[in-house]
């Protein structure tokens, strides 16, 4: 299928402002006319939170929010059973 050549899966540890920063990868690879779907599932609150905040605020200047058309991520929140979790 034509679409398979356009799918990319990266299964590497994530570190901001490094070669494994997913938002920098998107900024380097994606074009404004591309349809970019970003699925974030790291299961580490601090890392996911930093990435979501960058998409929201563009504090590091990645412009990821301008390139990402759809974002999927697991929203972590505190409950009486899991009080240690945080929310975005």
Tab-separated table of C-alpha atoms in Angstrom:
chain	number	residue	atom	x	y	z
A	1	UNK	CA	0.000	0.000	0.000
A	2	UNK	CA	1.130	3.531	-0.715
A	3	UNK	CA	0.424	4.616	2.863
A	4	UNK	CA	2.930	2.176	4.394
A	5	UNK	CA	5.853	4.082	2.962
A	6	UNK	CA	4.573	7.167	4.788
A	7	UNK	CA	4.195	5.579	8.227
A	8	UNK	CA	7.008	5.921	10.727
A	9	UNK	CA	7.366	4.235	14.096
A	10	UNK	CA	10.112	5.225	16.498
A	11	UNK	CA	10.695	2.984	19.492
A	12	UNK	CA	13.590	4.741	21.198
A	13	UNK	CA	14.129	6.465	24.562
A	14	UNK	CA	13.026	10.104	24.433
A	15	UNK	CA	15.149	13.038	25.508
A	16	UNK	CA	14.283	16.676	24.803
A	17	UNK	CA	16.507	18.646	22.453
A	18	UNK	CA	18.331	15.499	21.325
A	19	UNK	CA	18.339	13.228	18.307
A	20	UNK	CA	15.481	11.262	19.935
A	21	UNK	CA	13.249	14.286	20.583
A	22	UNK	CA	10.008	13.433	18.728
A	23	UNK	CA	9.034	17.081	18.241
A	24	UNK	CA	12.371	17.952	16.678
A	25	UNK	CA	11.995	14.912	14.413
A	26	UNK	CA	8.565	16.136	13.326
A	27	UNK	CA	9.963	19.628	12.732
A	28	UNK	CA	12.770	18.211	10.573
A	29	UNK	CA	10.699	15.715	8.583
A	30	UNK	CA	7.147	17.048	8.260
A	31	UNK	CA	5.986	19.644	5.782
A	32	UNK	CA	2.970	21.927	6.406
A	33	UNK	CA	1.036	20.108	3.668
A	34	UNK	CA	1.612	16.695	5.335
A	35	UNK	CA	-1.087	15.149	7.492
A	36	UNK	CA	0.725	14.389	10.758
A	37	UNK	CA	-0.758	12.090	13.389
A	38	UNK	CA	1.253	11.980	16.619
A	39	UNK	CA	0.599	9.215	19.159
A	40	UNK	CA	2.336	9.863	22.464
A	41	UNK	CA	2.543	6.860	24.789
A	42	UNK	CA	5.658	6.897	26.927
A	43	UNK	CA	4.052	5.998	30.284
A	44	UNK	CA	6.324	8.412	32.123
A	45	UNK	CA	4.384	11.444	33.298
A	46	UNK	CA	7.294	13.896	33.378
A	47	UNK	CA	8.389	13.102	29.824
A	48	UNK	CA	4.852	13.117	28.403
A	49	UNK	CA	4.020	16.330	30.263
A	50	UNK	CA	7.062	18.131	28.832
A	51	UNK	CA	6.157	17.061	25.295
A	52	UNK	CA	2.490	18.073	25.623
A	53	UNK	CA	3.485	21.429	27.118
A	54	UNK	CA	5.828	22.099	24.199
A	55	UNK	CA	3.061	21.308	21.741
A	56	UNK	CA	0.758	23.696	23.654
A	57	UNK	CA	3.182	26.582	24.224
A	58	UNK	CA	5.967	26.279	21.640
A	59	UNK	CA	8.415	27.360	24.374
A	60	UNK	CA	11.350	25.650	22.638
A	61	UNK	CA	10.342	26.887	19.218
A	62	UNK	CA	9.659	23.499	17.627
A	63	UNK	CA	6.411	24.732	16.014
A	64	UNK	CA	5.081	21.204	16.500
A	65	UNK	CA	1.522	22.423	17.009
A	66	UNK	CA	1.599	23.895	13.502
A	67	UNK	CA	2.614	20.547	11.998
A	68	UNK	CA	0.591	18.063	14.071
A	69	UNK	CA	-2.917	17.561	12.728
A	70	UNK	CA	-4.050	14.926	15.224
A	71	UNK	CA	-2.642	14.178	18.668
A	72	UNK	CA	-3.389	11.042	20.679
A	73	UNK	CA	-2.080	10.548	24.193
A	74	UNK	CA	-3.064	8.939	27.474
A	75	UNK	CA	-4.262	11.631	29.839
A	76	UNK	CA	-2.860	10.942	33.330
A	77	UNK	CA	-4.831	12.289	36.268
A	78	UNK	CA	-5.022	11.858	40.024
A	79	UNK	CA	-7.749	9.736	41.575
A	80	UNK	CA	-8.314	8.498	45.139
A	81	UNK	CA	-6.839	5.149	44.033
A	82	UNK	CA	-3.860	6.754	42.246
A	83	UNK	CA	-3.113	10.038	44.090
A	84	UNK	CA	0.492	10.162	42.865
A	85	UNK	CA	-0.554	10.802	39.268
A	86	UNK	CA	-0.742	14.322	37.937
A	87	UNK	CA	-2.817	16.133	35.369
A	88	UNK	CA	-1.867	18.347	32.450
